Amino acid sequence: MAEPAGYDILLKGGHVICPANDIDGIRDVAVRDGRIAAVEETILPSSATETIDVSGKLVLPGMIDTHGHVYQYVTGRFGLNPDMVGVHSGVTTVIDQGGPSCMTLPGFRKFIAEPSETRIYAFLSAYLVGGLEGHYYPNLYSPDCVDIEATVRSAIANRDLVRGIKGHAEIGGFARWGIKVMEMAAEIARRAEVPLYVHFGTLWGLPESGANGEDADTILERVIPLLKEGDVLAHPFTRHPGGFVNQQGEVHHVIQAALDRGLKVDVGHGSHFSYRLAKKAIAAGVVPHTLGADMHGYNTHVPAPAGTPEEHYDDENHPFKGQARFSLTQAMSSMMALGLSLQDVVPMVTINPAKMIGLTDRVGSLTVGYAADISVLDDNRGRFLLRDNEDTKVVAERLLTPAFCLRAGKKFDADAVILPRAVAA
């Protein structure tokens, strides 16, 4: 039993899972001066200023969402409030996927990353325009709108914030420009020595001229040879053409070889996610490395700003519309409902994303001396109904929901309005 040591906060009696430190059992976690001070089987309550009973709850390293859209206002309806997606959803670190570009990164740093309570990083857009309302304006994402030199320079000069590059490999872009943009994005990531995160599945509609000889089912096998170890294949379980399962219902033959040479898989849940296709891919041995919630203003119910319409003219005219509410913890529950264990899933939101962004020295584990980024989850048992945007329903016997988190020792309740409510089956 640890002796009194003047801790600030003691989380007592929770089920602590920290894959990085091989911990999986009942432990107490103590925090002092915003840092992890001790992880022990028993720590005296009298040793802490504040003791929080977390019996029956899961205590994890601060969860990392590998796919956020938090460049609020600048990216139109895509950008959500970073702390709503982050600490108020029980998530201590959010990685924005492609919101800022080399042109808009200074604003992202000043107005998003610096003032947020959540720890914020970015995968820089390969395109000069960044993550604007791009599904309306595909020509802004052409090869002419990529500046390799400027983007590499920006990524290298901002390594503290930029942990990767974001690109898109999908049929609408290939029908317009072929593979050229992906070749440019891969060159940027290679020269900047960071991972490339590649969106698969439909993003832009086809041009008036049609597919121009392109086939969504061949994109994966053409793009994968461009990628290097550590690059990330995103949206593997997309309901749109171009994911890991082809239009004949088979898992692409190139996937296993890609995994064998060190490519990674991020669920990128969003409104793309399909239980039907995920079940096929997982049965074929495709286990994601990271999750990524992919919440944004088109697939998440967000209160309208004062004075704006309740409905928008474009609500039926974009590929991201979604009715099934979700979150990072709901994505964890989805993976478990598909047959993965809790011990399979926890690394996907902790140590694996920390490895992805090269920051295992500060996030992803409950290591003494690290910042006290800790996520506490309720582990609900029963029968809960989950559904996707194909309206496929699954019954989960275990539903994880966020209770609160500590970010550098500061407590935040999981009270975000975007969090889904449990639905009994």
mmCIF file of C-alpha atoms in Angstrom, residues 35-340:
data_model
loop_
_atom_site.group_PDB
_atom_site.id
_atom_site.type_symbol
_atom_site.label_atom_id
_atom_site.label_comp_id
_atom_site.label_asym_id
_atom_site.label_seq_id
_atom_site.Cartn_x
_atom_site.Cartn_y
_atom_site.Cartn_z
ATOM 1 C CA ARG A 35 1.124 14.406 -14.094
ATOM 2 C CA ILE A 36 0.744 10.697 -13.416
ATOM 3 C CA ALA A 37 2.331 10.207 -9.993
ATOM 4 C CA ALA A 38 1.542 6.564 -9.221
ATOM 5 C CA VAL A 39 -0.332 3.527 -10.528
ATOM 6 C CA GLU A 40 -0.615 0.991 -7.710
ATOM 7 C CA GLU A 41 -2.882 -1.795 -6.509
ATOM 8 C CA THR A 42 -3.761 0.312 -3.451
ATOM 9 C CA ILE A 43 -3.104 3.965 -2.627
ATOM 10 C CA LEU A 44 -4.369 5.418 0.646
ATOM 11 C CA PRO A 45 -7.278 7.868 0.140
ATOM 12 C CA SER A 46 -5.754 10.051 2.845
ATOM 13 C CA SER A 47 -2.774 10.675 0.562
ATOM 14 C CA ALA A 48 -4.834 12.769 -1.891
ATOM 15 C CA THR A 49 -6.642 16.093 -1.751
ATOM 16 C CA GLU A 50 -9.504 14.647 -3.832
ATOM 17 C CA THR A 51 -10.468 10.995 -4.181
ATOM 18 C CA ILE A 52 -12.833 9.903 -6.960
ATOM 19 C CA ASP A 53 -14.392 6.453 -6.665
ATOM 20 C CA VAL A 54 -14.228 4.860 -10.116
ATOM 21 C CA SER A 55 -15.177 1.338 -9.034
ATOM 22 C CA GLY A 56 -16.829 -0.524 -11.893
ATOM 23 C CA LYS A 57 -15.472 1.914 -14.474
ATOM 24 C CA LEU A 58 -12.681 1.584 -17.019
ATOM 25 C CA VAL A 59 -9.661 3.806 -16.526
ATOM 26 C CA LEU A 60 -7.630 4.215 -19.713
ATOM 27 C CA PRO A 61 -4.784 6.361 -20.933
ATOM 28 C CA GLY A 62 -6.317 9.522 -22.376
ATOM 29 C CA MET A 63 -8.094 8.422 -25.539
ATOM 30 C CA ILE A 64 -6.803 9.635 -28.897
ATOM 31 C CA ASP A 65 -9.243 10.301 -31.748
ATOM 32 C CA THR A 66 -7.252 9.834 -34.943
ATOM 33 C CA HIS A 67 -9.887 11.368 -37.217
ATOM 34 C CA GLY A 68 -11.423 14.656 -36.153
ATOM 35 C CA HIS A 69 -12.712 17.708 -37.998
ATOM 36 C CA VAL A 70 -12.188 20.581 -35.597
ATOM 37 C CA TYR A 71 -11.111 23.578 -37.691
ATOM 38 C CA GLN A 72 -14.256 25.277 -36.513
ATOM 39 C CA TYR A 73 -15.757 27.994 -38.766
ATOM 40 C CA VAL A 74 -12.911 27.890 -41.287
ATOM 41 C CA THR A 75 -13.993 24.509 -42.702
ATOM 42 C CA GLY A 76 -17.665 25.456 -42.866
ATOM 43 C CA ARG A 77 -20.108 22.959 -41.464
ATOM 44 C CA PHE A 78 -17.379 20.318 -41.253
ATOM 45 C CA GLY A 79 -15.546 21.907 -38.360
ATOM 46 C CA LEU A 80 -16.827 21.086 -34.870
ATOM 47 C CA ASN A 81 -15.760 22.685 -31.616
ATOM 48 C CA PRO A 82 -12.524 20.898 -30.652
ATOM 49 C CA ASP A 83 -13.380 20.531 -26.968
ATOM 50 C CA MET A 84 -16.845 19.181 -27.794
ATOM 51 C CA VAL A 85 -15.181 16.405 -29.810
ATOM 52 C CA GLY A 86 -12.351 16.205 -27.283
ATOM 53 C CA VAL A 87 -12.433 16.560 -23.520
ATOM 54 C CA HIS A 88 -16.223 16.926 -23.270
ATOM 55 C CA SER A 89 -16.536 13.577 -25.072
ATOM 56 C CA GLY A 90 -13.992 11.889 -22.791
ATOM 57 C CA VAL A 91 -11.204 12.223 -25.389
ATOM 58 C CA THR A 92 -7.971 13.982 -24.444
ATOM 59 C CA THR A 93 -6.276 14.156 -27.878
ATOM 60 C CA VAL A 94 -7.845 14.877 -31.274
ATOM 61 C CA ILE A 95 -6.064 14.713 -34.614
ATOM 62 C CA ASP A 96 -7.685 16.921 -37.226
ATOM 63 C CA GLN A 97 -7.630 15.152 -40.583
ATOM 64 C CA GLY A 98 -6.958 17.590 -43.401
ATOM 65 C CA GLY A 99 -8.632 20.718 -42.049
ATOM 66 C CA PRO A 100 -5.625 23.052 -42.246
ATOM 67 C CA SER A 101 -3.390 23.445 -45.284
ATOM 68 C CA CYS A 102 0.016 25.032 -45.573
ATOM 69 C CA MET A 103 -1.828 28.339 -46.094
ATOM 70 C CA THR A 104 -4.246 28.094 -43.176
ATOM 71 C CA LEU A 105 -2.106 26.258 -40.614
ATOM 72 C CA PRO A 106 -1.086 29.442 -38.732
ATOM 73 C CA GLY A 107 -4.759 30.151 -38.030
ATOM 74 C CA PHE A 108 -5.314 26.552 -36.926
ATOM 75 C CA ARG A 109 -2.463 26.882 -34.463
ATOM 76 C CA LYS A 110 -3.549 30.259 -33.102
ATOM 77 C CA PHE A 111 -7.308 29.783 -32.907
ATOM 78 C CA ILE A 112 -7.742 26.011 -32.480
ATOM 79 C CA ALA A 113 -4.695 24.208 -31.111
ATOM 80 C CA GLU A 114 -3.429 26.824 -28.658
ATOM 81 C CA PRO A 115 -6.675 27.817 -26.891
ATOM 82 C CA SER A 116 -8.223 24.319 -26.739
ATOM 83 C CA GLU A 117 -8.299 22.354 -23.515
ATOM 84 C CA THR A 118 -7.970 19.230 -25.684
ATOM 85 C CA ARG A 119 -4.559 18.276 -26.997
ATOM 86 C CA ILE A 120 -4.786 19.002 -30.746
ATOM 87 C CA TYR A 121 -2.620 17.819 -33.642
ATOM 88 C CA ALA A 122 -3.151 17.905 -37.400
ATOM 89 C CA PHE A 123 -2.587 15.873 -40.510
ATOM 90 C CA LEU A 124 -1.957 18.680 -42.970
ATOM 91 C CA SER A 125 -4.041 18.716 -46.120
ATOM 92 C CA ALA A 126 -2.111 17.875 -49.276
ATOM 93 C CA TYR A 127 -4.207 20.548 -51.012
ATOM 94 C CA LEU A 128 -3.731 24.303 -50.753
ATOM 95 C CA VAL A 129 -7.411 24.767 -50.001
ATOM 96 C CA GLY A 130 -7.402 22.425 -46.994
ATOM 97 C CA GLY A 131 -10.655 20.958 -45.728
ATOM 98 C CA LEU A 132 -13.172 23.509 -46.938
ATOM 99 C CA GLU A 133 -16.580 22.431 -48.256
ATOM 100 C CA GLY A 134 -14.640 20.353 -50.727
ATOM 101 C CA HIS A 135 -17.434 18.001 -51.706
ATOM 102 C CA TYR A 136 -19.053 20.970 -53.462
ATOM 103 C CA TYR A 137 -15.911 22.174 -55.214
ATOM 104 C CA PRO A 138 -13.861 19.205 -56.439
ATOM 105 C CA ASN A 139 -11.782 21.324 -58.818
ATOM 106 C CA LEU A 140 -10.133 22.910 -55.777
ATOM 107 C CA TYR A 141 -8.556 19.488 -55.163
ATOM 108 C CA SER A 142 -6.952 19.029 -58.578
ATOM 109 C CA PRO A 143 -3.195 18.615 -59.169
ATOM 110 C CA ASP A 144 -3.010 22.323 -59.990
ATOM 111 C CA CYS A 145 -4.113 23.065 -56.421
ATOM 112 C CA VAL A 146 -1.289 21.109 -54.765
ATOM 113 C CA ASP A 147 2.035 22.801 -53.966
ATOM 114 C CA ILE A 148 4.461 20.086 -52.964
ATOM 115 C CA GLU A 149 7.282 22.406 -51.920
ATOM 116 C CA ALA A 150 5.098 24.705 -49.806
ATOM 117 C CA THR A 151 3.352 21.821 -48.045
ATOM 118 C CA VAL A 152 6.589 19.983 -47.250
ATOM 119 C CA ARG A 153 8.095 23.209 -45.932
ATOM 120 C CA SER A 154 5.046 23.865 -43.728
ATOM 121 C CA ALA A 155 4.995 20.325 -42.325
ATOM 122 C CA ILE A 156 8.686 20.367 -41.439
ATOM 123 C CA ALA A 157 8.547 23.835 -39.883
ATOM 124 C CA ASN A 158 5.564 22.861 -37.712
ATOM 125 C CA ARG A 159 6.485 19.378 -36.554
ATOM 126 C CA ASP A 160 5.170 20.043 -33.067
ATOM 127 C CA LEU A 161 1.670 20.319 -34.549
ATOM 128 C CA VAL A 162 1.747 18.518 -37.912
ATOM 129 C CA ARG A 163 2.024 14.757 -37.463
ATOM 130 C CA GLY A 164 1.032 13.624 -40.967
ATOM 131 C CA ILE A 165 -0.484 14.436 -44.367
ATOM 132 C CA LYS A 166 -4.069 13.823 -45.542
ATOM 133 C CA GLY A 167 -4.942 12.721 -49.078
ATOM 134 C CA HIS A 168 -7.893 11.178 -50.928
ATOM 135 C CA ALA A 169 -8.000 8.138 -53.205
ATOM 136 C CA GLU A 170 -11.537 7.821 -54.508
ATOM 137 C CA ILE A 171 -13.458 7.438 -57.728
ATOM 138 C CA GLY A 172 -14.598 11.061 -58.172
ATOM 139 C CA GLY A 173 -11.024 12.337 -58.043
ATOM 140 C CA PHE A 174 -9.606 9.511 -60.151
ATOM 141 C CA ALA A 175 -12.262 10.127 -62.836
ATOM 142 C CA ARG A 176 -11.098 13.738 -63.035
ATOM 143 C CA TRP A 177 -7.305 13.534 -62.603
ATOM 144 C CA GLY A 178 -6.285 9.889 -62.418
ATOM 145 C CA ILE A 179 -3.702 8.993 -59.787
ATOM 146 C CA LYS A 180 -1.718 12.242 -60.058
ATOM 147 C CA VAL A 181 -2.961 13.878 -56.854
ATOM 148 C CA MET A 182 -2.210 10.749 -54.828
ATOM 149 C CA GLU A 183 1.292 10.619 -56.269
ATOM 150 C CA MET A 184 1.810 14.216 -55.143
ATOM 151 C CA ALA A 185 0.402 13.552 -51.664
ATOM 152 C CA ALA A 186 2.664 10.513 -51.266
ATOM 153 C CA GLU A 187 5.689 12.604 -52.274
ATOM 154 C CA ILE A 188 4.811 15.271 -49.696
ATOM 155 C CA ALA A 189 4.560 12.698 -46.900
ATOM 156 C CA ARG A 190 7.750 10.972 -47.985
ATOM 157 C CA ARG A 191 9.765 14.186 -48.083
ATOM 158 C CA ALA A 192 8.297 15.462 -44.802
ATOM 159 C CA GLU A 193 8.949 12.042 -43.226
ATOM 160 C CA VAL A 194 5.462 11.733 -41.773
ATOM 161 C CA PRO A 195 2.586 9.278 -42.338
ATOM 162 C CA LEU A 196 0.118 9.753 -45.181
ATOM 163 C CA TYR A 197 -3.507 9.164 -44.166
ATOM 164 C CA VAL A 198 -5.509 8.108 -47.222
ATOM 165 C CA HIS A 199 -9.280 8.432 -47.516
ATOM 166 C CA PHE A 200 -10.813 5.540 -49.466
ATOM 167 C CA GLY A 201 -14.456 5.427 -50.550
ATOM 168 C CA THR A 202 -16.514 7.952 -52.492
ATOM 169 C CA LEU A 203 -16.006 11.641 -51.742
ATOM 170 C CA TRP A 204 -16.849 13.535 -54.939
ATOM 171 C CA GLY A 205 -19.549 12.609 -57.383
ATOM 172 C CA LEU A 206 -18.515 11.676 -60.882
ATOM 173 C CA PRO A 207 -17.958 14.494 -63.385
ATOM 174 C CA GLU A 208 -20.423 14.987 -66.249
ATOM 175 C CA SER A 209 -18.151 12.896 -68.438
ATOM 176 C CA GLY A 210 -18.622 9.918 -66.131
ATOM 177 C CA ALA A 211 -15.953 7.581 -64.749
ATOM 178 C CA ASN A 212 -13.634 8.096 -67.737
ATOM 179 C CA GLY A 213 -12.516 4.500 -67.651
ATOM 180 C CA GLU A 214 -11.798 4.445 -63.912
ATOM 181 C CA ASP A 215 -13.081 1.704 -61.619
ATOM 182 C CA ALA A 216 -13.503 2.206 -57.859
ATOM 183 C CA ASP A 217 -12.458 -1.411 -57.301
ATOM 184 C CA THR A 218 -8.986 -0.864 -58.785
ATOM 185 C CA ILE A 219 -8.047 2.229 -56.771
ATOM 186 C CA LEU A 220 -6.691 0.368 -53.741
ATOM 187 C CA GLU A 221 -4.342 -1.818 -55.740
ATOM 188 C CA ARG A 222 -3.032 1.205 -57.664
ATOM 189 C CA VAL A 223 -2.520 3.424 -54.609
ATOM 190 C CA ILE A 224 -0.971 0.943 -52.182
ATOM 191 C CA PRO A 225 2.338 0.687 -54.110
ATOM 192 C CA LEU A 226 2.781 4.463 -53.614
ATOM 193 C CA LEU A 227 2.660 4.122 -49.822
ATOM 194 C CA LYS A 228 5.395 3.542 -47.256
ATOM 195 C CA GLU A 229 5.521 1.765 -43.910
ATOM 196 C CA GLY A 230 3.376 3.603 -41.352
ATOM 197 C CA ASP A 231 1.017 5.160 -43.901
ATOM 198 C CA VAL A 232 -2.657 4.759 -43.050
ATOM 199 C CA LEU A 233 -5.535 3.261 -45.048
ATOM 200 C CA ALA A 234 -8.720 4.944 -43.833
ATOM 201 C CA HIS A 235 -12.414 4.044 -44.090
ATOM 202 C CA PRO A 236 -11.808 0.327 -44.753
ATOM 203 C CA PHE A 237 -15.435 -0.487 -43.928
ATOM 204 C CA THR A 238 -17.022 2.284 -45.982
ATOM 205 C CA ARG A 239 -20.482 1.705 -47.395
ATOM 206 C CA HIS A 240 -19.393 3.628 -50.515
ATOM 207 C CA PRO A 241 -17.481 2.038 -53.438
ATOM 208 C CA GLY A 242 -13.712 1.978 -53.032
ATOM 209 C CA GLY A 243 -13.204 0.456 -49.578
ATOM 210 C CA PHE A 244 -11.664 -2.861 -48.519
ATOM 211 C CA VAL A 245 -14.630 -4.895 -49.760
ATOM 212 C CA ASN A 246 -15.155 -4.761 -53.512
ATOM 213 C CA GLN A 247 -18.462 -4.561 -55.315
ATOM 214 C CA GLN A 248 -18.558 -8.375 -55.565
ATOM 215 C CA GLY A 249 -18.502 -8.570 -51.761
ATOM 216 C CA GLU A 250 -14.927 -9.815 -51.512
ATOM 217 C CA VAL A 251 -12.051 -8.372 -49.458
ATOM 218 C CA HIS A 252 -9.410 -7.020 -51.836
ATOM 219 C CA HIS A 253 -6.520 -9.430 -52.322
ATOM 220 C CA VAL A 254 -3.933 -6.669 -51.880
ATOM 221 C CA ILE A 255 -4.892 -5.809 -48.300
ATOM 222 C CA GLN A 256 -2.994 -8.518 -46.447
ATOM 223 C CA ALA A 257 0.192 -7.827 -48.374
ATOM 224 C CA ALA A 258 -0.169 -4.132 -47.521
ATOM 225 C CA LEU A 259 -0.518 -4.931 -43.822
ATOM 226 C CA ASP A 260 2.439 -7.291 -43.966
ATOM 227 C CA ARG A 261 4.689 -4.482 -45.164
ATOM 228 C CA GLY A 262 3.685 -2.113 -42.388
ATOM 229 C CA LEU A 263 0.716 -0.131 -43.628
ATOM 230 C CA LYS A 264 -1.870 0.674 -40.956
ATOM 231 C CA VAL A 265 -5.685 0.706 -40.919
ATOM 232 C CA ASP A 266 -7.866 3.404 -39.332
ATOM 233 C CA VAL A 267 -11.620 2.814 -39.090
ATOM 234 C CA GLY A 268 -12.506 6.478 -39.693
ATOM 235 C CA HIS A 269 -16.011 5.601 -38.516
ATOM 236 C CA GLY A 270 -18.109 8.570 -39.622
ATOM 237 C CA SER A 271 -21.237 8.125 -41.659
ATOM 238 C CA HIS A 272 -19.256 5.863 -44.030
ATOM 239 C CA PHE A 273 -19.147 2.932 -41.605
ATOM 240 C CA SER A 274 -20.975 -0.285 -42.527
ATOM 241 C CA TYR A 275 -21.465 -3.165 -40.068
ATOM 242 C CA ARG A 276 -22.167 -5.457 -43.007
ATOM 243 C CA LEU A 277 -18.817 -4.780 -44.681
ATOM 244 C CA ALA A 278 -16.866 -4.526 -41.427
ATOM 245 C CA LYS A 279 -18.017 -8.031 -40.499
ATOM 246 C CA LYS A 280 -16.688 -9.391 -43.813
ATOM 247 C CA ALA A 281 -13.338 -7.641 -43.517
ATOM 248 C CA ILE A 282 -12.780 -8.613 -39.873
ATOM 249 C CA ALA A 283 -13.665 -12.224 -40.692
ATOM 250 C CA ALA A 284 -10.929 -12.062 -43.345
ATOM 251 C CA GLY A 285 -8.409 -11.024 -40.702
ATOM 252 C CA VAL A 286 -8.457 -7.244 -41.131
ATOM 253 C CA VAL A 287 -8.195 -5.848 -37.591
ATOM 254 C CA PRO A 288 -7.862 -2.047 -37.499
ATOM 255 C CA HIS A 289 -4.893 -0.467 -35.747
ATOM 256 C CA THR A 290 -6.742 2.741 -34.817
ATOM 257 C CA LEU A 291 -10.375 3.867 -34.684
ATOM 258 C CA GLY A 292 -10.982 7.538 -35.510
ATOM 259 C CA ALA A 293 -14.541 8.753 -34.950
ATOM 260 C CA ASP A 294 -14.731 11.102 -37.980
ATOM 261 C CA MET A 295 -17.419 13.312 -36.495
ATOM 262 C CA HIS A 296 -18.188 16.524 -38.368
ATOM 263 C CA GLY A 297 -21.065 18.905 -38.850
ATOM 264 C CA TYR A 298 -22.661 16.890 -41.634
ATOM 265 C CA ASN A 299 -23.010 13.631 -39.720
ATOM 266 C CA THR A 300 -23.401 14.936 -36.174
ATOM 267 C CA HIS A 301 -26.279 16.793 -34.623
ATOM 268 C CA VAL A 302 -24.920 20.150 -33.521
ATOM 269 C CA PRO A 303 -27.111 22.943 -32.163
ATOM 270 C CA ALA A 304 -27.522 25.615 -34.833
ATOM 271 C CA PRO A 305 -25.872 28.955 -34.027
ATOM 272 C CA ALA A 306 -28.318 31.623 -32.893
ATOM 273 C CA GLY A 307 -30.216 33.185 -35.744
ATOM 274 C CA THR A 308 -29.483 30.477 -38.307
ATOM 275 C CA PRO A 309 -32.065 28.176 -39.933
ATOM 276 C CA GLU A 310 -32.883 24.872 -38.297
ATOM 277 C CA GLU A 311 -32.564 23.194 -41.694
ATOM 278 C CA HIS A 312 -30.133 23.783 -44.535
ATOM 279 C CA TYR A 313 -30.782 23.565 -48.255
ATOM 280 C CA ASP A 314 -27.931 21.114 -48.724
ATOM 281 C CA ASP A 315 -29.030 18.551 -46.167
ATOM 282 C CA GLU A 316 -29.933 15.997 -48.853
ATOM 283 C CA ASN A 317 -27.158 16.834 -51.327
ATOM 284 C CA HIS A 318 -23.892 15.632 -49.891
ATOM 285 C CA PRO A 319 -22.243 12.201 -49.446
ATOM 286 C CA PHE A 320 -21.680 12.523 -45.704
ATOM 287 C CA LYS A 321 -25.215 12.778 -44.402
ATOM 288 C CA GLY A 322 -25.782 10.471 -41.467
ATOM 289 C CA GLN A 323 -28.608 9.757 -39.054
ATOM 290 C CA ALA A 324 -26.950 7.191 -36.783
ATOM 291 C CA ARG A 325 -25.260 9.084 -33.963
ATOM 292 C CA PHE A 326 -21.844 7.860 -32.848
ATOM 293 C CA SER A 327 -18.711 8.827 -30.954
ATOM 294 C CA LEU A 328 -15.254 7.394 -30.310
ATOM 295 C CA THR A 329 -16.563 5.233 -27.451
ATOM 296 C CA GLN A 330 -19.495 4.136 -29.606
ATOM 297 C CA ALA A 331 -16.968 3.107 -32.276
ATOM 298 C CA MET A 332 -15.206 1.023 -29.611
ATOM 299 C CA SER A 333 -18.529 -0.613 -28.772
ATOM 300 C CA SER A 334 -19.120 -1.302 -32.470
ATOM 301 C CA MET A 335 -15.819 -3.147 -32.758
ATOM 302 C CA MET A 336 -16.683 -5.234 -29.704
ATOM 303 C CA ALA A 337 -20.144 -6.005 -31.098
ATOM 304 C CA LEU A 338 -18.358 -7.298 -34.214
ATOM 305 C CA GLY A 339 -16.405 -9.808 -32.119
ATOM 306 C CA LEU A 340 -13.258 -8.009 -30.999
#
